Amino acid sequence: MLIVMKPSAAASEVDAVVSVVEAVGFRAHPMPGATRTAIGITGNEGPIDGRRFENLPGVAEVIRVTKPYKLITLDLRPDKTVVRVGDATIGGGELAIIAGPCAIESREQAFAIAKTVQQSGARFFRGCVWKPRTSPYTFQGLGNKGWEIMAALREEFGLKVVTEATQESHVDIIEKRGDVIQIGARNMQNFSLLKRAGRSRLPVLLKRGMAATLEEWLLAAEYIMAEGNYNVILCERGVRTFAQHTRNTLDLASVPAIRRISHLPVIVDPSHGTGTAYMVTPLARAGVAAGADGLMIEVHNQPELSLSDSAQALTPPQYLQLVAEIRAIHELTSSAT
């Protein structure tokens, strides 16, 4: 259920409605907008009698939500969410670029790539210190040593750190040392991890599962938001299909589909979405043209020596050329809307 407040509703009236919602055993999710506040209600196992809220001071209308998701929809928040990470943003008018290696391998490697990322004007550095891998015999990340490198890199270059949590305890560490919690495709339906991320103060970047429908992906975001964390970024990274010419099939149609349904920012990962470096730039261009709020790009100073996902990593010159191209496309599409 959705309670829409009047544009003239005072903060005290919003608080009073929240108190009534909580008093009857439900959870209230107030979402301030540009012109009015809407309050989503969760925690009900059956229909809610909306009449108890209709006559409360400041209430404009009560809407029954028939969709399986309640908090991610434009019905609740018609204004697009802008996720703020310090002085950087994801969503809104600026194109967010999250770039870096698949994994932190050494200080020399990480610093060389971070220098390139900073040079490009990107604000976010991606790099995993824990790596969930298909094979138990492949590189699993540096762990604590990787965090020492990330902390130094963050201080040196002023970049916002995005790294993946593969279990609940990792969230505790990222909260102390990182800026954005990434939940990867393999963990999109790890519900205990989603709930833990939902209790965090940090933004969460949620990747689409390898075989997830749009509804399943959005409901995973609901798990995070239902715990009180509304700073969620959706990341399209491709789905598994019968195609053999790419590692995954990048579903760029999900971008306009999500923008029509949800207020959450959505970005595209053409590196994992294709698995092949020569495809990354064309699909990155297409992602921006489709309306993505940003891109996640893998960059490596020596891709041939990378310990993971070497085939999809761009070299620094390739990455810098890509950034110039996508910024031009973003400027063009922004002026056309």
XYZ file of N, CA and C in Angstrom, residues 2-158:
471
model
N 0.366 2.294 -0.616
C 1.098 3.544 -0.760
C 0.236 4.692 -0.256
N 0.775 5.459 0.673
C 0.091 6.649 1.183
C 0.757 7.870 0.564
N -0.002 8.634 -0.202
C 0.518 9.841 -0.847
C 0.109 11.045 -0.004
N 1.102 11.801 0.433
C 0.834 12.991 1.239
C 0.568 14.198 0.338
N -0.154 15.165 0.858
C -0.400 16.402 0.125
C 0.908 17.184 -0.023
N 1.058 17.944 -1.116
C 2.264 18.769 -1.256
C 2.460 19.720 -0.076
N 1.365 20.112 0.550
C 1.439 21.059 1.670
C 1.637 20.376 3.023
N 1.718 19.049 3.035
C 1.820 18.320 4.305
C 3.085 18.712 5.063
N 2.925 18.979 6.342
C 4.069 19.329 7.190
C 4.824 18.070 7.594
N 6.078 18.258 7.989
C 6.898 17.125 8.428
C 6.255 16.418 9.615
N 5.606 17.184 10.476
C 4.947 16.588 11.644
C 3.783 15.691 11.229
N 3.106 16.047 10.135
C 2.003 15.220 9.640
C 2.526 13.925 9.029
N 3.647 14.021 8.329
C 4.287 12.809 7.793
C 4.693 11.892 8.938
N 5.323 12.461 9.955
C 5.747 11.671 11.122
C 4.554 11.012 11.814
N 3.435 11.724 11.869
C 2.241 11.184 12.523
C 1.686 9.988 11.757
N 1.703 10.068 10.424
C 1.238 8.940 9.611
C 2.163 7.743 9.794
N 3.469 7.997 9.797
C 4.445 6.924 10.026
C 4.172 6.247 11.368
N 3.886 7.030 12.373
C 3.619 6.481 13.712
C 2.383 5.588 13.715
N 1.349 5.997 12.985
C 0.128 5.187 12.916
C 0.401 3.870 12.188
N 1.144 3.949 11.094
C 1.491 2.734 10.335
C 2.239 1.749 11.228
N 3.211 2.261 11.964
C 4.012 1.396 12.833
C 3.206 0.888 14.024
N 2.254 1.680 14.487
C 1.442 1.282 15.641
C 0.555 0.083 15.330
N 0.170 -0.074 14.062
C -0.681 -1.216 13.698
C 0.150 -2.412 13.228
N 1.482 -2.324 13.409
C 2.337 -3.477 13.168
C 2.998 -3.557 11.817
N 2.938 -2.482 11.018
C 3.564 -2.485 9.708
C 4.835 -1.628 9.732
N 5.561 -1.660 8.628
C 6.760 -0.828 8.517
C 6.507 0.279 7.507
N 6.858 1.494 7.862
C 6.649 2.652 6.992
C 7.956 3.048 6.327
N 7.862 3.397 5.028
C 9.039 3.812 4.259
C 8.749 5.164 3.617
N 8.972 6.277 4.333
C 8.715 7.594 3.744
C 9.745 7.936 2.673
N 9.273 8.393 1.523
C 10.133 8.754 0.400
C 9.844 10.190 -0.008
N 10.631 11.155 0.468
C 10.414 12.549 0.068
C 10.688 12.735 -1.419
N 9.848 13.493 -2.084
C 10.044 13.816 -3.488
C 10.150 15.312 -3.685
N 10.213 15.727 -4.940
C 10.362 17.155 -5.233
C 9.126 17.946 -4.828
N 7.933 17.328 -4.957
C 6.697 18.059 -4.674
C 5.886 17.482 -3.520
N 6.121 16.197 -3.196
C 5.358 15.596 -2.101
C 6.100 14.377 -1.577
N 5.664 13.904 -0.417
C 6.227 12.699 0.186
C 5.230 11.554 0.030
N 5.747 10.381 -0.312
C 4.926 9.173 -0.342
C 5.460 8.214 0.710
N 4.580 7.430 1.291
C 4.965 6.482 2.335
C 4.562 5.081 1.889
N 5.566 4.233 1.648
C 5.287 2.844 1.316
C 5.095 2.035 2.586
N 4.248 1.029 2.512
C 3.981 0.174 3.669
C 4.386 -1.253 3.343
N 5.207 -1.856 4.192
C 5.573 -3.262 4.060
C 5.330 -3.955 5.395
N 5.498 -5.276 5.369
C 5.329 -6.044 6.599
C 3.967 -6.675 6.736
N 3.093 -6.428 5.763
C 1.758 -7.039 5.805
C 1.767 -8.367 5.059
N 1.077 -9.341 5.588
C 0.966 -10.646 4.939
C -0.347 -10.794 4.182
N -1.202 -9.835 4.278
C -2.484 -9.852 3.576
C -2.891 -8.440 3.232
N -4.114 -8.252 2.730
C -4.581 -6.911 2.365
C -4.619 -5.972 3.570
N -4.378 -4.699 3.309
C -4.443 -3.666 4.346
C -5.695 -2.829 4.116
N -6.397 -2.542 5.182
C -7.556 -1.654 5.084
C -7.054 -0.213 5.069
N -7.040 0.375 3.877
C -6.490 1.713 3.729
C -7.346 2.810 4.323
N -8.571 2.479 4.669
C -9.467 3.523 5.183
C -8.982 4.118 6.498
N -8.189 3.347 7.245
C -7.702 3.865 8.532
C -6.713 5.007 8.344
N -6.143 5.136 7.124
C -5.144 6.177 6.872
C -5.709 7.361 6.088
N -6.829 7.172 5.414
C -7.323 8.177 4.464
C -7.637 9.525 5.102
N -8.123 9.517 6.324
C -8.554 10.771 6.951
C -7.520 11.385 7.886
N -6.313 10.831 7.880
C -5.258 11.418 8.708
C -4.835 12.762 8.121
N -4.497 13.731 8.956
C -4.081 15.050 8.461
C -2.898 14.947 7.497
N -3.012 15.638 6.366
C -1.932 15.689 5.393
C -1.991 14.621 4.325
N -2.876 13.626 4.454
C -2.951 12.531 3.478
C -3.780 12.965 2.271
N -3.211 12.783 1.063
C -3.929 13.111 -0.170
C -4.724 11.914 -0.674
N -4.088 10.741 -0.716
C -4.783 9.539 -1.162
C -4.032 8.300 -0.699
N -4.748 7.188 -0.672
C -4.167 5.894 -0.331
C -4.341 4.984 -1.542
N -3.234 4.421 -2.019
C -3.250 3.620 -3.247
C -2.887 2.176 -2.916
N -3.695 1.250 -3.392
C -3.372 -0.163 -3.222
C -2.360 -0.568 -4.296
N -1.254 -1.147 -3.898
C -0.199 -1.557 -4.826
C -0.431 -3.016 -5.202
N -0.647 -3.267 -6.496
C -0.918 -4.628 -6.955
C 0.326 -5.326 -7.494
N 1.399 -4.577 -7.705
C 2.639 -5.178 -8.197
C 3.344 -5.913 -7.061
N 4.192 -6.896 -7.401
C 4.885 -7.639 -6.340
C 5.922 -6.797 -5.605
N 6.406 -5.735 -6.247
C 7.360 -4.847 -5.593
C 6.657 -3.552 -5.215
N 7.094 -2.961 -4.103
C 6.408 -1.794 -3.553
C 7.296 -0.554 -3.462
N 8.582 -0.766 -3.195
C 9.460 0.354 -2.854
C 10.284 0.860 -4.023
N 10.480 0.030 -5.034
C 11.339 0.435 -6.150
C 10.569 1.198 -7.218
N 9.245 1.297 -7.083
C 8.422 1.798 -8.181
C 8.333 3.319 -8.252
N 8.055 3.775 -9.456
C 7.804 5.202 -9.665
C 6.497 5.640 -9.017
N 5.624 4.680 -8.714
C 4.390 5.023 -8.000
C 4.719 5.616 -6.634
N 5.723 5.044 -5.992
C 6.125 5.532 -4.669
C 6.933 6.816 -4.772
N 7.855 6.842 -5.735
C 8.742 7.999 -5.868
C 8.846 8.375 -7.346
N 8.071 9.329 -7.813
C 8.129 9.697 -9.231
C 9.436 10.367 -9.625
N 10.148 10.935 -8.653
C 11.450 11.541 -8.941
C 12.518 10.449 -8.912
N 13.439 10.499 -9.864
C 14.501 9.505 -9.931
C 15.440 9.633 -8.730
N 15.819 8.514 -8.175
C 16.751 8.512 -7.050
C 18.158 8.864 -7.520
N 18.803 9.735 -6.796
C 20.217 10.049 -7.015
C 20.976 9.524 -5.805
N 21.842 8.560 -6.036
C 22.628 7.972 -4.949
C 23.887 8.807 -4.768
N 24.074 9.334 -3.570
C 25.218 10.190 -3.278
C 26.266 9.402 -2.498
N 27.478 9.457 -3.002
C 28.613 8.794 -2.354
C 29.648 9.880 -2.090
N 29.597 10.470 -0.901
C 30.433 11.640 -0.650
C 30.027 12.753 -1.597
N 30.998 13.268 -2.347
C 30.705 14.337 -3.301
C 30.464 13.814 -4.714
N 30.363 12.504 -4.865
C 30.079 11.891 -6.163
C 28.644 11.367 -6.179
N 28.089 11.203 -7.374
C 26.706 10.747 -7.493
C 26.570 9.670 -8.565
N 25.536 8.848 -8.391
C 25.112 7.903 -9.422
C 23.621 8.129 -9.613
N 23.229 8.440 -10.842
C 21.862 8.866 -11.114
C 21.843 10.370 -11.277
N 20.768 10.904 -11.803
C 20.750 12.335 -12.072
C 21.330 12.599 -13.449
N 21.863 13.773 -13.634
C 22.311 14.156 -14.960
C 23.706 13.714 -15.339
N 24.533 13.362 -14.359
C 25.928 13.032 -14.647
C 26.091 11.550 -14.944
N 26.931 11.218 -15.926
C 27.218 9.826 -16.257
C 28.256 9.284 -15.282
N 27.884 8.274 -14.513
C 28.803 7.678 -13.540
C 29.652 6.609 -14.218
N 30.945 6.657 -13.966
C 31.854 5.646 -14.503
C 32.555 4.962 -13.338
N 32.396 3.651 -13.275
C 33.035 2.823 -12.253
C 34.038 1.945 -12.984
N 35.309 2.148 -12.736
C 36.326 1.454 -13.520
C 37.436 0.916 -12.629
N 38.079 -0.132 -13.110
C 39.174 -0.734 -12.367
C 39.333 -2.192 -12.745
N 40.232 -2.891 -12.083
C 40.484 -4.294 -12.419
C 39.415 -5.213 -11.848
N 39.364 -6.419 -12.366
C 38.465 -7.422 -11.795
C 38.822 -7.655 -10.333
N 40.119 -7.758 -10.050
C 40.571 -8.016 -8.681
C 41.855 -7.251 -8.397
N 42.055 -6.924 -7.134
C 43.317 -6.327 -6.703
C 44.364 -7.433 -6.657
N 45.448 -7.253 -7.415
C 46.486 -8.286 -7.506
C 47.783 -7.867 -6.820
N 48.091 -6.576 -6.891
C 49.305 -6.050 -6.262
C 49.167 -4.543 -6.136
N 50.011 -3.945 -5.321
C 49.986 -2.491 -5.170
C 50.339 -1.808 -6.492
N 51.346 -2.332 -7.175
C 51.788 -1.727 -8.427
C 50.661 -1.750 -9.464
N 49.998 -2.901 -9.576
C 48.896 -3.035 -10.534
C 47.759 -2.084 -10.194
N 47.337 -2.074 -8.937
C 46.189 -1.270 -8.519
C 46.459 0.223 -8.682
N 47.652 0.670 -8.306
C 47.973 2.095 -8.389
C 48.093 2.554 -9.841
N 48.648 1.700 -10.697
C 48.765 2.062 -12.110
C 47.387 2.243 -12.739
N 46.472 1.342 -12.402
C 45.118 1.432 -12.955
C 44.364 2.613 -12.347
N 44.514 2.823 -11.049
C 43.834 3.941 -10.386
C 44.263 5.278 -10.983
N 45.515 5.386 -11.352
C 46.003 6.620 -11.975
C 45.268 6.879 -13.290
N 45.060 5.812 -14.059
C 44.322 5.932 -15.318
C 42.867 6.307 -15.066
N 42.255 5.672 -14.076
C 40.854 5.960 -13.745
C 40.702 7.420 -13.325
N 41.611 7.890 -12.497
C 41.578 9.289 -12.065
C 41.766 10.224 -13.257
N 42.691 9.880 -14.129
C 42.970 10.694 -15.313
C 41.734 10.830 -16.199
N 40.910 9.796 -16.238
C 39.717 9.804 -17.090
C 38.602 10.688 -16.538
N 38.735 11.097 -15.279
C 37.687 11.886 -14.649
C 36.637 11.061 -13.942
N 36.788 9.738 -13.950
C 35.846 8.869 -13.233
C 36.012 9.068 -11.733
N 34.935 8.849 -10.989
C 34.963 9.066 -9.546
C 35.006 7.763 -8.747
N 34.780 6.638 -9.428
C 34.640 5.366 -8.719
C 35.665 4.348 -9.217
N 36.269 3.653 -8.257
C 37.242 2.602 -8.577
C 36.673 1.260 -8.148
N 36.596 0.333 -9.071
C 36.136 -1.008 -8.744
C 37.345 -1.947 -8.624
N 37.257 -2.861 -7.681
C 38.323 -3.837 -7.505
C 37.944 -4.783 -6.382
N 37.981 -6.054 -6.646
C 37.553 -7.029 -5.638
C 38.736 -7.500 -4.796
N 38.512 -7.600 -3.507
C 39.516 -8.208 -2.621
C 39.125 -9.642 -2.283
N 37.840 -9.953 -2.463
C 37.367 -11.343 -2.375
C 36.743 -11.678 -3.720
N 37.121 -12.801 -4.304
C 36.634 -13.166 -5.626
C 35.867 -14.477 -5.582
N 34.547 -14.450 -5.793
C 33.816 -15.708 -5.943
C 34.094 -16.276 -7.334
N 34.666 -17.445 -7.409
C 35.051 -18.022 -8.696
C 34.336 -19.345 -8.933
N 34.125 -19.661 -10.182
C 33.470 -20.918 -10.536
C 34.313 -22.108 -10.106
N 35.623 -21.983 -10.261
C 36.535 -23.065 -9.871
C 37.196 -22.749 -8.533
N 37.315 -23.748 -7.652
C 37.996 -23.514 -6.371
C 39.504 -23.380 -6.519
N 40.013 -23.635 -7.728
C 41.465 -23.630 -7.935
C 41.970 -22.341 -8.573
N 41.072 -21.419 -8.867
C 41.488 -20.156 -9.463
C 41.646 -19.083 -8.391
N 42.232 -17.970 -8.787
C 42.553 -16.869 -7.871
C 41.311 -16.374 -7.138
N 41.377 -16.336 -5.817
C 40.218 -15.994 -4.985
C 40.312 -14.593 -4.366
N 41.342 -13.832 -4.727
C 41.503 -12.494 -4.166
C 42.537 -12.457 -3.055
N 43.008 -11.246 -2.734
C 44.071 -11.074 -1.732
C 43.553 -10.939 -0.311
N 42.254 -10.733 -0.138
C 41.708 -10.611 1.213
C 42.235 -9.383 1.935
N 42.717 -9.571 3.156
C 43.168 -8.444 3.986
C 44.293 -7.649 3.338
N 45.189 -8.332 2.661
C 46.279 -7.628 1.973
C 45.706 -6.710 0.887
N 44.664 -7.182 0.231
C 44.010 -6.362 -0.783
C 43.395 -5.111 -0.192
N 42.876 -5.225 1.041
C 42.281 -4.060 1.695
C 43.329 -3.016 2.038
N 44.510 -3.449 2.398
C 45.589 -2.491 2.672
C 45.901 -1.675 1.422
N 45.906 -2.355 0.281
C 46.172 -1.676 -0.987
C 45.028 -0.722 -1.331
N 43.805 -1.186 -1.139
C 42.635 -0.356 -1.452
C 42.588 0.903 -0.588
N 42.925 0.756 0.687
C 42.909 1.907 1.593
C 43.928 2.949 1.152
N 45.112 2.486 0.767
C 46.159 3.400 0.314
C 45.757 4.072 -0.999
N 45.164 3.314 -1.875
C 44.717 3.825 -3.176
C 43.618 4.881 -3.004
N 42.700 4.588 -2.128
C 41.591 5.509 -1.852
C 42.119 6.845 -1.339
N 43.124 6.777 -0.477
C 43.724 7.982 0.093
C 44.526 8.741 -0.952
N 45.272 8.020 -1.764
C 46.176 8.628 -2.739
C 45.423 9.327 -3.876
N 44.373 8.680 -4.394
C 43.722 9.182 -5.604
C 42.347 9.810 -5.358
N 41.822 9.682 -4.148
C 40.528 10.278 -3.842
C 39.356 9.636 -4.557
